[in-house]
Coordinates of C-alpha atoms and ligand atoms in Angstrom, one line a residue:
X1 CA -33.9 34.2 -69.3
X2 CA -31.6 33.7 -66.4
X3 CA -28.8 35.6 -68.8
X4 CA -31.1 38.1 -69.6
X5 CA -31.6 39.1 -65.7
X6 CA -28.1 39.0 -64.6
X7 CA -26.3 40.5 -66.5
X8 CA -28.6 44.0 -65.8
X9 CA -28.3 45.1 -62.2
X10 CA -29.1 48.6 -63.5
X11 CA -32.9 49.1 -63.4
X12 CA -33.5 51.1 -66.3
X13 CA -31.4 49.0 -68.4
X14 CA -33.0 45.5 -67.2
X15 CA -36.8 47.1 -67.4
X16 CA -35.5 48.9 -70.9
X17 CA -34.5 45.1 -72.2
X18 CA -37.5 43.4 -70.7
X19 CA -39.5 45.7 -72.7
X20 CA -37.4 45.7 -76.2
X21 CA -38.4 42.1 -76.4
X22 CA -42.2 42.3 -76.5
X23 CA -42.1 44.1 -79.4
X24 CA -41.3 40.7 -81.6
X25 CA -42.4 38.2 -79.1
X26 CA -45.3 36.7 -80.8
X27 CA -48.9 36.0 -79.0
X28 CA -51.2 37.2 -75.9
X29 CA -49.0 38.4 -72.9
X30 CA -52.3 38.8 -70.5
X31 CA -55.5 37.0 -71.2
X32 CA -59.0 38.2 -69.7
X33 CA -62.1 35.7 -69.9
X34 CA -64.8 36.2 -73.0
X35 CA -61.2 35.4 -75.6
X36 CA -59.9 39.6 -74.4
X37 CA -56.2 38.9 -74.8
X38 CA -53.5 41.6 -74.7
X39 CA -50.5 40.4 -77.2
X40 CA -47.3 41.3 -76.0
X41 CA -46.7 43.5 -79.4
X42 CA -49.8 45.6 -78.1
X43 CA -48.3 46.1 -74.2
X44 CA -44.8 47.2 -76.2
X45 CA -46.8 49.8 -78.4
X46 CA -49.3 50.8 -75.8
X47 CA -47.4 51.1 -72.6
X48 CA -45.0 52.8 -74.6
X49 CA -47.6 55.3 -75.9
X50 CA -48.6 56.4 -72.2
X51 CA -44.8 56.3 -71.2
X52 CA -44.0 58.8 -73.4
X53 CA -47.0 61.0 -72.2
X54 CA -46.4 61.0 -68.4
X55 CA -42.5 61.5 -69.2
X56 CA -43.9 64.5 -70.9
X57 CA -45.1 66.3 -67.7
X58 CA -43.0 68.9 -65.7
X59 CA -40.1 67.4 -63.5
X60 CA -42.1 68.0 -60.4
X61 CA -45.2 65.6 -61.9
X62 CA -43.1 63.6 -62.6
X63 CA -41.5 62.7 -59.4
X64 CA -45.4 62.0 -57.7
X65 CA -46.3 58.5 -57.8
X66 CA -48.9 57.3 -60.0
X67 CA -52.6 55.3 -59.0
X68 CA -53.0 52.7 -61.0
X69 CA -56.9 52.2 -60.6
X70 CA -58.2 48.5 -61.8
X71 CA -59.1 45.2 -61.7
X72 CA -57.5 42.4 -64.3
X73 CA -58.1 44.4 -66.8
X74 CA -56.1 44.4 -70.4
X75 CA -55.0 48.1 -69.5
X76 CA -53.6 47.0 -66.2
X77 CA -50.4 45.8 -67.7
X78 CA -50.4 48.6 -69.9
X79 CA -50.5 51.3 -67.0
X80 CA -48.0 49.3 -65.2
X81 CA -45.2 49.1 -67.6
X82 CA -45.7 52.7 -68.9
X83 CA -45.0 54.0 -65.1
X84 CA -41.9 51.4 -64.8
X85 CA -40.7 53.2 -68.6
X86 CA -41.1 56.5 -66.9
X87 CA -39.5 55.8 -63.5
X88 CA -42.4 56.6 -61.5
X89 CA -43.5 55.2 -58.1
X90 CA -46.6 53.0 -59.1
X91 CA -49.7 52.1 -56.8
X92 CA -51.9 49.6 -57.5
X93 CA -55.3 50.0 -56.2
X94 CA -58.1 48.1 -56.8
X95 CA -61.2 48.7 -58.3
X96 CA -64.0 47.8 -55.1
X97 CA -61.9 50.1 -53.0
X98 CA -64.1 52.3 -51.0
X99 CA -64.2 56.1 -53.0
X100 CA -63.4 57.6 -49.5
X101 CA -60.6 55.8 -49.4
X102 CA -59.2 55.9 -52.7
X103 CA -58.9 59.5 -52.0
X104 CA -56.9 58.8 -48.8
X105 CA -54.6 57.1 -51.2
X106 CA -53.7 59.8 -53.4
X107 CA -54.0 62.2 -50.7
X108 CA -51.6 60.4 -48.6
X109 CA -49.0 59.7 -51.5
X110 CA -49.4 62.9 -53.5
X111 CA -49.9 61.1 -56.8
X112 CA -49.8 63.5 -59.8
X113 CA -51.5 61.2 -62.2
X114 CA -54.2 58.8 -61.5
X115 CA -54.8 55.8 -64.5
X116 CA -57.7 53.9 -65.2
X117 CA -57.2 50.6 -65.7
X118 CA -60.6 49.5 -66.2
X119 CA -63.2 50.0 -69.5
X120 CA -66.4 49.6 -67.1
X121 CA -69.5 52.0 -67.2
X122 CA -68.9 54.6 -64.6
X123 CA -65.8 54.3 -63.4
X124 CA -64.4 57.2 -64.9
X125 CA -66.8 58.9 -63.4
X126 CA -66.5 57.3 -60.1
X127 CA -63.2 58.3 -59.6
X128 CA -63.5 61.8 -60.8
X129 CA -65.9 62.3 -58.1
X130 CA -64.1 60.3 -55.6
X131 CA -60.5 62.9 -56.3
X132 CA -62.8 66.0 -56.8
X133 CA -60.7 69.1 -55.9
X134 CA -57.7 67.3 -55.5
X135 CA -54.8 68.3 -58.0
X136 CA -54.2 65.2 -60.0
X137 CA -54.8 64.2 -63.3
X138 CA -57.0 61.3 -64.6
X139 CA -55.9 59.7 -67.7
X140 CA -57.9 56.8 -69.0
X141 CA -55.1 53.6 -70.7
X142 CA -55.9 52.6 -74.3
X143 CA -54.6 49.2 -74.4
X144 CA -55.0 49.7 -78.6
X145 CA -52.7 53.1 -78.6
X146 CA -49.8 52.4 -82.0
X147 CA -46.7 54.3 -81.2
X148 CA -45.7 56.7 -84.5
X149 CA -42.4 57.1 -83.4
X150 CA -39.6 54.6 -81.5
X151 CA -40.5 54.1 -78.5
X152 CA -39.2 56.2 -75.6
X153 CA -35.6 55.2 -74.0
X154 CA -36.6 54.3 -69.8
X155 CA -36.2 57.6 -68.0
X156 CA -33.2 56.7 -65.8
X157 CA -33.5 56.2 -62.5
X158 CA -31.3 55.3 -59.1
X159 CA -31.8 51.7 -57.1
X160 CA -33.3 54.1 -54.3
X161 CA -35.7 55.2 -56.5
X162 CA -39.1 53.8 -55.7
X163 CA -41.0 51.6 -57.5
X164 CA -44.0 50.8 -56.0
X165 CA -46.1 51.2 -52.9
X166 CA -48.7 48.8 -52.0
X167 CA -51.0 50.2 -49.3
X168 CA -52.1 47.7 -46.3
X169 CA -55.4 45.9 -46.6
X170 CA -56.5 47.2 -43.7
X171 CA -60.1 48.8 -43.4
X172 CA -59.8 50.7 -40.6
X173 CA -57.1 54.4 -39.4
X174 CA -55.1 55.9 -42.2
X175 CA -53.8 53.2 -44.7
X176 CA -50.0 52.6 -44.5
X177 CA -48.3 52.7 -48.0
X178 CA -45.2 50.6 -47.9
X179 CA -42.4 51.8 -50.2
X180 CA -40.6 49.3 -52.5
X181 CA -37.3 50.3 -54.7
X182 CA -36.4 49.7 -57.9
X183 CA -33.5 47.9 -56.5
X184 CA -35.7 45.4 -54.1
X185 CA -37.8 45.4 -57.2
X186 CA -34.3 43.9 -59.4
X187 CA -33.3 41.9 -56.2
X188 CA -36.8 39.9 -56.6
X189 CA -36.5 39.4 -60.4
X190 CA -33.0 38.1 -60.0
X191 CA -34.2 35.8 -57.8
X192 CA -36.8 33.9 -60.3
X193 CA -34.5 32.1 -62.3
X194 CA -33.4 30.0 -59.9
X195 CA -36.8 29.5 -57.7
X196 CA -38.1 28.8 -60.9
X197 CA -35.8 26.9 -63.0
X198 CA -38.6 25.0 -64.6
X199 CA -38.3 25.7 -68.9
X200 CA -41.4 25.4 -71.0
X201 CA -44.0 26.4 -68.8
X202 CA -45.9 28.1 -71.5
X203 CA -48.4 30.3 -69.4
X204 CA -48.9 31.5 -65.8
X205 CA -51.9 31.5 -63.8
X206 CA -53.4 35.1 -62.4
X207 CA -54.9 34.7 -59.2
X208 CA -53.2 37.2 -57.1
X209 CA -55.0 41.2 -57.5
X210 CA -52.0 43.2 -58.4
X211 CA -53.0 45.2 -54.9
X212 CA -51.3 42.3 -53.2
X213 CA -47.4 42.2 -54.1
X214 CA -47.7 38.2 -54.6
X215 CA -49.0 39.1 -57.9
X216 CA -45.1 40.0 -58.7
X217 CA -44.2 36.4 -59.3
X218 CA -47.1 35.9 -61.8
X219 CA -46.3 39.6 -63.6
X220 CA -42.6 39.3 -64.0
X221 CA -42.8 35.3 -64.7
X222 CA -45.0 36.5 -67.5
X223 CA -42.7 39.2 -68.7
X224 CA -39.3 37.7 -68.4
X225 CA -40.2 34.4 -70.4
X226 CA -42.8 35.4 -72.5
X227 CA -45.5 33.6 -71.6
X228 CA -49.1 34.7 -71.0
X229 CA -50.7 35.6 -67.4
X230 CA -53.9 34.1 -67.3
X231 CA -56.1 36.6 -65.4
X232 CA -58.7 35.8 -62.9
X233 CA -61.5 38.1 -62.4
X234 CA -62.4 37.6 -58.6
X235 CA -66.1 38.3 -59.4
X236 CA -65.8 35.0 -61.5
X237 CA -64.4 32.8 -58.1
X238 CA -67.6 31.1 -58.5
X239 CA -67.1 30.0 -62.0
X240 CA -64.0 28.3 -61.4
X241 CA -64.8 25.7 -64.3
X242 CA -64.5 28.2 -67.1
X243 CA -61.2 29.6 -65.2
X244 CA -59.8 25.7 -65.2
X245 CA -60.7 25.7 -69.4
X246 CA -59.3 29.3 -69.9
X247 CA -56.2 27.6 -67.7
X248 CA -55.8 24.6 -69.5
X249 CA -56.5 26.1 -73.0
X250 CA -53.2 27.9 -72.4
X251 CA -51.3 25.1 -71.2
X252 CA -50.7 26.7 -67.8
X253 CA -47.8 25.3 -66.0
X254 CA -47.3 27.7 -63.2
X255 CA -50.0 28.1 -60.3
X256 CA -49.3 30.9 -57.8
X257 CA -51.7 31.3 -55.0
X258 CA -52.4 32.2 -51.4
X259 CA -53.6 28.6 -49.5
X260 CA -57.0 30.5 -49.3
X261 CA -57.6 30.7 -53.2
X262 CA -56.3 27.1 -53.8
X263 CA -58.4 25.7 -51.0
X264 CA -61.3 27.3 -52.9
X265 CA -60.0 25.5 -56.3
X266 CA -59.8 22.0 -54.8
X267 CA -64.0 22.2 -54.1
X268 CA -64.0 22.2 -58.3
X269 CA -62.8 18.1 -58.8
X270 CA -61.5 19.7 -62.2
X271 CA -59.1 21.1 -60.8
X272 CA -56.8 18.3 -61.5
X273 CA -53.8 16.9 -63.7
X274 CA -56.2 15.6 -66.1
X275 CA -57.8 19.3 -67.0
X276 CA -54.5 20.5 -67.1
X277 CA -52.0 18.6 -67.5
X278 CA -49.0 21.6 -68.0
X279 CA -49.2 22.3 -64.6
X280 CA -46.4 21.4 -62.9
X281 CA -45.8 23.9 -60.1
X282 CA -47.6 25.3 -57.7
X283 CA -45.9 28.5 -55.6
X284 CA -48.0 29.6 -52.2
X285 CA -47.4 32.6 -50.3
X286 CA -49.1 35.0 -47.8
X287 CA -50.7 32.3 -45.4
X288 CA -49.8 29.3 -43.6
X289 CA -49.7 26.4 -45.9
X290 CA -51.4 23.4 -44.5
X291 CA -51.2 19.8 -45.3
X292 CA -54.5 19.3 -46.4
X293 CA -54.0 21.3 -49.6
X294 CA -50.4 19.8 -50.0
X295 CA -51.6 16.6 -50.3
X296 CA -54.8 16.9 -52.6
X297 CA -52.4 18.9 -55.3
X298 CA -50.0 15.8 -54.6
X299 CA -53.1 13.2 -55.6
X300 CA -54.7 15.4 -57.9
X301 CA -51.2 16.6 -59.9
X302 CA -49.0 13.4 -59.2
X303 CA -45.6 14.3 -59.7
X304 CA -46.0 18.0 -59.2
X305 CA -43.9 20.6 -57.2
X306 CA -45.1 22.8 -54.2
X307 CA -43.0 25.4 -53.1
X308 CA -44.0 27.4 -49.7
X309 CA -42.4 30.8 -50.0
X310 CA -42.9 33.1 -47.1
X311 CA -42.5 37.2 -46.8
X312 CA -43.6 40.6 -46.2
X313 CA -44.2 43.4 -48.3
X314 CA -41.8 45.0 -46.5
X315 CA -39.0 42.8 -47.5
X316 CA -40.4 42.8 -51.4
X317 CA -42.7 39.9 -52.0
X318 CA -40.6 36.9 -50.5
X319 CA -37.5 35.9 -48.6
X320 CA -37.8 32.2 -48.1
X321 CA -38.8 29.3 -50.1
X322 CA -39.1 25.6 -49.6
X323 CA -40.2 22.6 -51.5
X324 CA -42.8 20.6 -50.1
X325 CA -42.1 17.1 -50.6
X326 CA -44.2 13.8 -49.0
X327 CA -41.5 13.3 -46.4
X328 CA -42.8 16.7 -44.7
X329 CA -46.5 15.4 -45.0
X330 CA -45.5 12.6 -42.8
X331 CA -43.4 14.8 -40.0
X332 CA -45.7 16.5 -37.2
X333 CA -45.7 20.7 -36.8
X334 CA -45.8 23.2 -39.4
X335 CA -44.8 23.0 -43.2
X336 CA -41.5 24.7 -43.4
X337 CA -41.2 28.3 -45.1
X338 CA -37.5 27.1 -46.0
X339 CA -34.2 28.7 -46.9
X340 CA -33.8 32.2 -47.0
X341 CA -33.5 33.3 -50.8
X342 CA -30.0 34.5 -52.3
X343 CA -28.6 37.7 -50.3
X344 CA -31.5 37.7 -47.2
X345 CA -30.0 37.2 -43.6
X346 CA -32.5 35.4 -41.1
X347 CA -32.3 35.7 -37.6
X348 CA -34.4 35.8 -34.7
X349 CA -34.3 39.2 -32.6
X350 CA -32.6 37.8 -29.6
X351 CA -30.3 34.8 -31.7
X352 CA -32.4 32.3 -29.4
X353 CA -33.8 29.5 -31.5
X354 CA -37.2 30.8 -31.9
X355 CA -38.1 34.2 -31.6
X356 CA -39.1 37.5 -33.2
X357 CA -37.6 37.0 -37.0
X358 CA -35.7 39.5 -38.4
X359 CA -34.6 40.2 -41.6
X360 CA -32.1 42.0 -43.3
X361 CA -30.8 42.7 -47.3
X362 CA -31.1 44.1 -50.7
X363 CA -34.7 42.9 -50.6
X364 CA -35.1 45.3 -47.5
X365 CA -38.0 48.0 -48.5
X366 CA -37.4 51.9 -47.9
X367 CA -40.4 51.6 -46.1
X368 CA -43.8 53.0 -44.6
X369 CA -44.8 56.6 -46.4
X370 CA -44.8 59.3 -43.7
X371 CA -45.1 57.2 -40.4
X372 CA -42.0 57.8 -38.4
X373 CA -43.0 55.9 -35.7
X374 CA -43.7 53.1 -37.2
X375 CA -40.7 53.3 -39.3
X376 CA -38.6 53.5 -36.4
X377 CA -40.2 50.6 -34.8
X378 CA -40.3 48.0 -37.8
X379 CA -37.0 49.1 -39.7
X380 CA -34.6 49.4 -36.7
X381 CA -31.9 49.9 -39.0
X382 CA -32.1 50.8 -43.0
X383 CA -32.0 47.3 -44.7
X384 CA -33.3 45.3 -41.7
X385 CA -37.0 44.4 -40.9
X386 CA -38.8 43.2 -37.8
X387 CA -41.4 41.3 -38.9
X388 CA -44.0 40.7 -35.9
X389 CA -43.5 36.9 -37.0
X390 CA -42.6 34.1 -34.5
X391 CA -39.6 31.6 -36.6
X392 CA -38.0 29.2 -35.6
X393 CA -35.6 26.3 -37.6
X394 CA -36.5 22.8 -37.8
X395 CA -33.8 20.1 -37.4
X396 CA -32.8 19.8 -41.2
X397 CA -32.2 24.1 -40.8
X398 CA -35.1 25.0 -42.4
X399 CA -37.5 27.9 -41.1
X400 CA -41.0 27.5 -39.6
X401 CA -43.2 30.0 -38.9
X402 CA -45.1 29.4 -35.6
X403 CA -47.3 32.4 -36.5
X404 CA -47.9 35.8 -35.9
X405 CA -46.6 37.7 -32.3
X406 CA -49.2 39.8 -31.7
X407 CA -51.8 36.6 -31.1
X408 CA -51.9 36.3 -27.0
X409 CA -54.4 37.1 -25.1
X410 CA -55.7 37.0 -21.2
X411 CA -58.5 35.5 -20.3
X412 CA -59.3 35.5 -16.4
X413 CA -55.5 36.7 -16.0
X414 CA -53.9 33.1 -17.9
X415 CA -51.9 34.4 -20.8
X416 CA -53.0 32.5 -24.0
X417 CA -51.3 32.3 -27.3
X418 CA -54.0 31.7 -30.0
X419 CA -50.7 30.2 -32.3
X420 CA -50.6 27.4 -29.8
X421 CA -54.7 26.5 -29.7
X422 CA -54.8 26.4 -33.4
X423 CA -51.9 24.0 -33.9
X424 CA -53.4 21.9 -31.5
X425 CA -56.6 22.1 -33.2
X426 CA -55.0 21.8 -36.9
X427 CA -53.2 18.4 -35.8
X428 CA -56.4 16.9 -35.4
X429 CA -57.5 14.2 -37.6
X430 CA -60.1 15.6 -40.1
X431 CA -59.4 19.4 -39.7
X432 CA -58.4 21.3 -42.9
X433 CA -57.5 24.9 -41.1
X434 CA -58.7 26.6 -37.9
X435 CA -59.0 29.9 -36.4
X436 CA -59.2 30.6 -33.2
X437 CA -60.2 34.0 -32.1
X438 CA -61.3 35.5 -28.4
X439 CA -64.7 35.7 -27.4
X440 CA -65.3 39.4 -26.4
X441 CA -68.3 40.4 -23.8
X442 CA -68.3 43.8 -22.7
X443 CA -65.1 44.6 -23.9
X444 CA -63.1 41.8 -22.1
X445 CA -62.0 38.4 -23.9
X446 CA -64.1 35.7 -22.0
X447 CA -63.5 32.2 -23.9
X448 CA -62.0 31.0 -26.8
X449 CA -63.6 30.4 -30.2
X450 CA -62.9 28.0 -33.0
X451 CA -63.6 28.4 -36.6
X452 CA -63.4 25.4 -37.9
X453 CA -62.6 24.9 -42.1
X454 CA -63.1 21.8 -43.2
X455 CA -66.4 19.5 -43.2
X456 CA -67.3 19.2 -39.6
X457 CA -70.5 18.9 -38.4
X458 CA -71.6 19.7 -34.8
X459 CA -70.7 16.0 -33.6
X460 CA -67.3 16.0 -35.2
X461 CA -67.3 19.4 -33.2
X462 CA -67.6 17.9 -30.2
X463 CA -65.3 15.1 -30.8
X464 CA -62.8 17.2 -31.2
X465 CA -63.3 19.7 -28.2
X466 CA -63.2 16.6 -26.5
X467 CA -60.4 15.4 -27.4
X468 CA -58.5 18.6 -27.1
X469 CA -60.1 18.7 -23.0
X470 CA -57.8 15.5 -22.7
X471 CA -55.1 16.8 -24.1
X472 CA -55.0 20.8 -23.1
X473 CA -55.4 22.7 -19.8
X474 CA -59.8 23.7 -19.9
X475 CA -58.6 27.0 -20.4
X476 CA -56.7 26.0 -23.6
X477 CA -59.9 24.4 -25.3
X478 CA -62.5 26.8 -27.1
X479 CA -65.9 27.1 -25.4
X480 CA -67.6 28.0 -29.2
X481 CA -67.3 25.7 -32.1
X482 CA -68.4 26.6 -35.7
X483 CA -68.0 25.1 -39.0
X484 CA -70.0 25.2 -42.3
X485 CA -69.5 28.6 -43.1
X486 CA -68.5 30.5 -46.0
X487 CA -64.8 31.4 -46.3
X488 CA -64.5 35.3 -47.0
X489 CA -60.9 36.5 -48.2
X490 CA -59.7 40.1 -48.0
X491 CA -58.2 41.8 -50.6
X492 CA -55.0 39.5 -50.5
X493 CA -56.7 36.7 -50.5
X494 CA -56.2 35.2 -47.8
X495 CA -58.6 34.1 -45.1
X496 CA -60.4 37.4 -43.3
X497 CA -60.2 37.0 -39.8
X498 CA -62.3 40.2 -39.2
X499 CA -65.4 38.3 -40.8
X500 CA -65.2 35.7 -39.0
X501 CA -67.6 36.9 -36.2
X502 CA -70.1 36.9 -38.6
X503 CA -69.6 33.8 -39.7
X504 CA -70.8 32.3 -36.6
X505 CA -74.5 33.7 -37.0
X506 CA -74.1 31.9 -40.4
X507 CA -72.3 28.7 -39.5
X508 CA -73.9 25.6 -40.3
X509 CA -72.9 23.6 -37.5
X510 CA -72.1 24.8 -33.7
X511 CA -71.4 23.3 -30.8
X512 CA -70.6 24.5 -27.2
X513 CA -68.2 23.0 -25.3
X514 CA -68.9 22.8 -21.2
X515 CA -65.9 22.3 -18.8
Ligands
LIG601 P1 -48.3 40.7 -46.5 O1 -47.4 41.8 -46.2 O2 -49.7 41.0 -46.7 O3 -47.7 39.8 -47.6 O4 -48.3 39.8 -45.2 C1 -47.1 39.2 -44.7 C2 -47.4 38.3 -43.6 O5 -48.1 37.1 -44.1 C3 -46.1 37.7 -43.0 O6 -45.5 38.6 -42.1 C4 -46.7 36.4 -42.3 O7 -47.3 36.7 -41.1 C5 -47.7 36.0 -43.3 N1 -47.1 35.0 -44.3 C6 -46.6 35.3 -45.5 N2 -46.2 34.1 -46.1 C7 -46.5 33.1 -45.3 C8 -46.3 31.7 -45.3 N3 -45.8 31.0 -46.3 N4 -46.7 31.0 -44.2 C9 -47.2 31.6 -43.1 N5 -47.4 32.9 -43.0 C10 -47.1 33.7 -44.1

């Protein structure tokens, strides 16, 4: 594997060899629930198929991006490696995505060619009426299609070229599609080898929706080594006991996740070293990683590894990555995001210990699809990014993030940073995660409140407001306490801080703290 993806720095030759080698590679390359498995002689053949029929358009299709539209689905694989044979830009959208938006989407990136990923009643349908009057095509993917012929040589491309662009989860303005090349794209799958040195694996999980670029690990782990992706529908969170079988009936050694989905996991007590006893790493990304989690996979998986990798879309999945060992459990502050992976230069804005980090290299993305001003602003040169996040390095050199910049706010003219609350809040005994968000009357943030996630119940609430009054300024400590709700993810899974205001009609437990 690792001689296989260093010796090809040239994309179409690299995704051209990648490719060759499902053809003989025996078994399923992506596994749905109800036994529907995709064998890697089938994604050869029928990605291959629809290669060949989108490198059949004109020249001018065939330099539009194409909408992948799905959700783990046995033709997602399928539409994705038959846009990577044909060079074109790919974009992953899901399948619960509003129809007014979807249409934004292709609007916005002028896709030529929109795939269905999916075999559900309707959605054919759905999407027809959704892109009504707009000149693309819709092609349903059969997963089953034989090639006659050889299959088609990649179409070649340059390392500008680009690859894929994941629109922002956001639900609100005009979406923002972020660019990637196919030369980020070969930076990141250079990189695997040795983040992932591990041999024998045997099968990968598939948490991540292929919306969210963390699902890269899982897909090109899969591909590179040959084992199978174990897909995850997200309708079936709540069945997380036939997930752990389907898991550990492929002797799963790879876990990638968000802390969100894990944390989720961990309420199933199968979700252990017993029920599957291949798994031997777990990789997080796209959320702070707390303690809590580290040390229930740590009991539950003795022996295992954690690595905490940390990155943008912008910068092509990941730039850092650190392994989470017991001696960091028993330090105070933040988990560490780590060293900065082969060829990425960290540094924060101003070279002052902590600050604004940015960062610069071949895993650099071209960037956001007609938005000039926010290009300017968040690439302030061509392969360097300003990524919004406070950083800072520890003592042993590694980087912590401190969290996001844009997280102050005034209340009764006293800056606050919301950052600074939550860590307080998060070194408390007892607390698995918190968020603390403004409390908004009339327009104006008056008070602080805490989400709490974790078991509290109205008088651990109050413990710990109290014990955060003796240890914080009364205009540091949250006036409105909740815990006991449900924890909603967006389409990244990761925890949606947007629904939290509704999760205080809901919450179980409250309490109100009185200065
Ligand atoms: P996205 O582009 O959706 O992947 O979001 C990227 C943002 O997620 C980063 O700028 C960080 O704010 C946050 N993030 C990603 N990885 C981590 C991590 N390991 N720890 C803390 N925050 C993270």
């Amino acid at each position: 594997m690792t001689a296989l993806v260093q010796e090809m720095a040239d994309p179409a030759a690299l995704l051209g060899r990648v490719h060759r080698r499902f053809a003989s590679a025996p078994g399923p390359a992506y596994r749905c629930a109800g036994g529907r498995d995709l064998d890697f002689g089938a994604l050869y053949q029928a990605s291959a198929v629809l290669a060949a029929r989108l490198m059949a358009e004109p020249d001018a299709a065939r330099r539009r991006p194409v909408v992948i539209w799905g959700h783990k689905d046995l033709r997602y694989p399928v539409a994705y490696w038959a846009c990577l044979l044909a060079g074109m830009a790919l974009v992953p959208v899901e399948r619960d995505t509003p129809a007014g938006r979807l249409r934004q989407i292709v609007e916005q990136c002028g896709a030529g060619d929109v795939l269905i990923a999916s075999d559900a009643d309707g959605d054919l349908a759905l999407v027809q009426a959704a892109l009504q009057g707009l000149p693309c095509r819709i092609h349903t993917v059969d997963p089953a299609a034989r090639l006659a012929g050889e299959a088609p040589t990649p179409a070649p491309r340059a390392p500008g070229d680009v690859a894929y662009i994941m629109f922002s989860s956001g639900t609100l303005g005009r979406p923002k599609g972020i660019q990637v090349t196919y030369g980020n794209l070969v930076d990141f799958i250079h990189w695997l080898p040795a983040l992932l040195p591990e041999d024998g694996l045997q099968a990968v999980s598939g948490n991540i929706r292929h919306c969210f670029d963390v699902s890269l690990f899982e897909l090109w782990v899969s591909w590179t080594r040959l084992h199978p992706l174990v897909a995850l529908d997200h309708a079936d969170f709540a069945h997380s006991t036939a997930y752990i079988t389907r898991l550990a009936e492929a002797g799963t050694g790879l876990w990638v996740s968000t802390p969100s989905i894990t944390r989720l996991m961990l309420k199933n007590p199968r979700f252990n070293g017993q029920m599957l006893p291949g798994l031997r790493v777990f990789l997080f990304c796209g959320e702070p990683l707390t303690r809590q989690i580290v040390a229930a996979l740590f009991e539950r998986f003795p022996g295992c590894r954690v690595v905490n990798t940390y990155g943008p879309t912008e910068c092509t999945v990941a730039v850092t990555a650190a392994d989470i060992t017991p001696d960091h459990l028993a330090r105070p502050g933040e988990l560490p995001i780590g060293a900065a992976r082969p060829g990425v230069q960290l540094r924060t804005s101003t070279g002052a210990p902590r600050g604004e980090l940015l960062i610069s290299g071949p895993c650099v993305a071209r960037g956001y699809l007609n938005q000039p001003e926010k290009q300017a602003h968040a690439f302030p040169a061509p392969d360097c990014y300003r990524s919004g996040d406070w950083a800072e390095q520890d003592a042993a050199g590694d980087w912590v993030f401190p969290g996001r910049m844009d997280r102050e706010v005034k209340i009764q003219g006293v800056r606050i940073d919301l950052n600074d609350v939550e860590a307080h809040i998060r070194s408390q005994p007892g607390v698995e995660d918190v968020v603390v968000e403004p409390y908004v009357l009339r327009g104006e943030p008056r008070a602080l409140n805490a989400y709490v996630i974790g078991d509290a119940d109205a008088g651990a609430l109050e413990r710990l407001a109290r014990d955060l009054a003796a240890e914080l300024p009364p205009y540091l400590v949250p006036r409105f306490w909740y815990a006991g709700f449900p924890a909603v993810l967006n389409a990244n899974s990761k925890l949606d801080r947007s629904q939290l205001s509704q999760a205080a009609d809901v919450a179980q437990h409250r309490h109100v703290h009185h200065v």
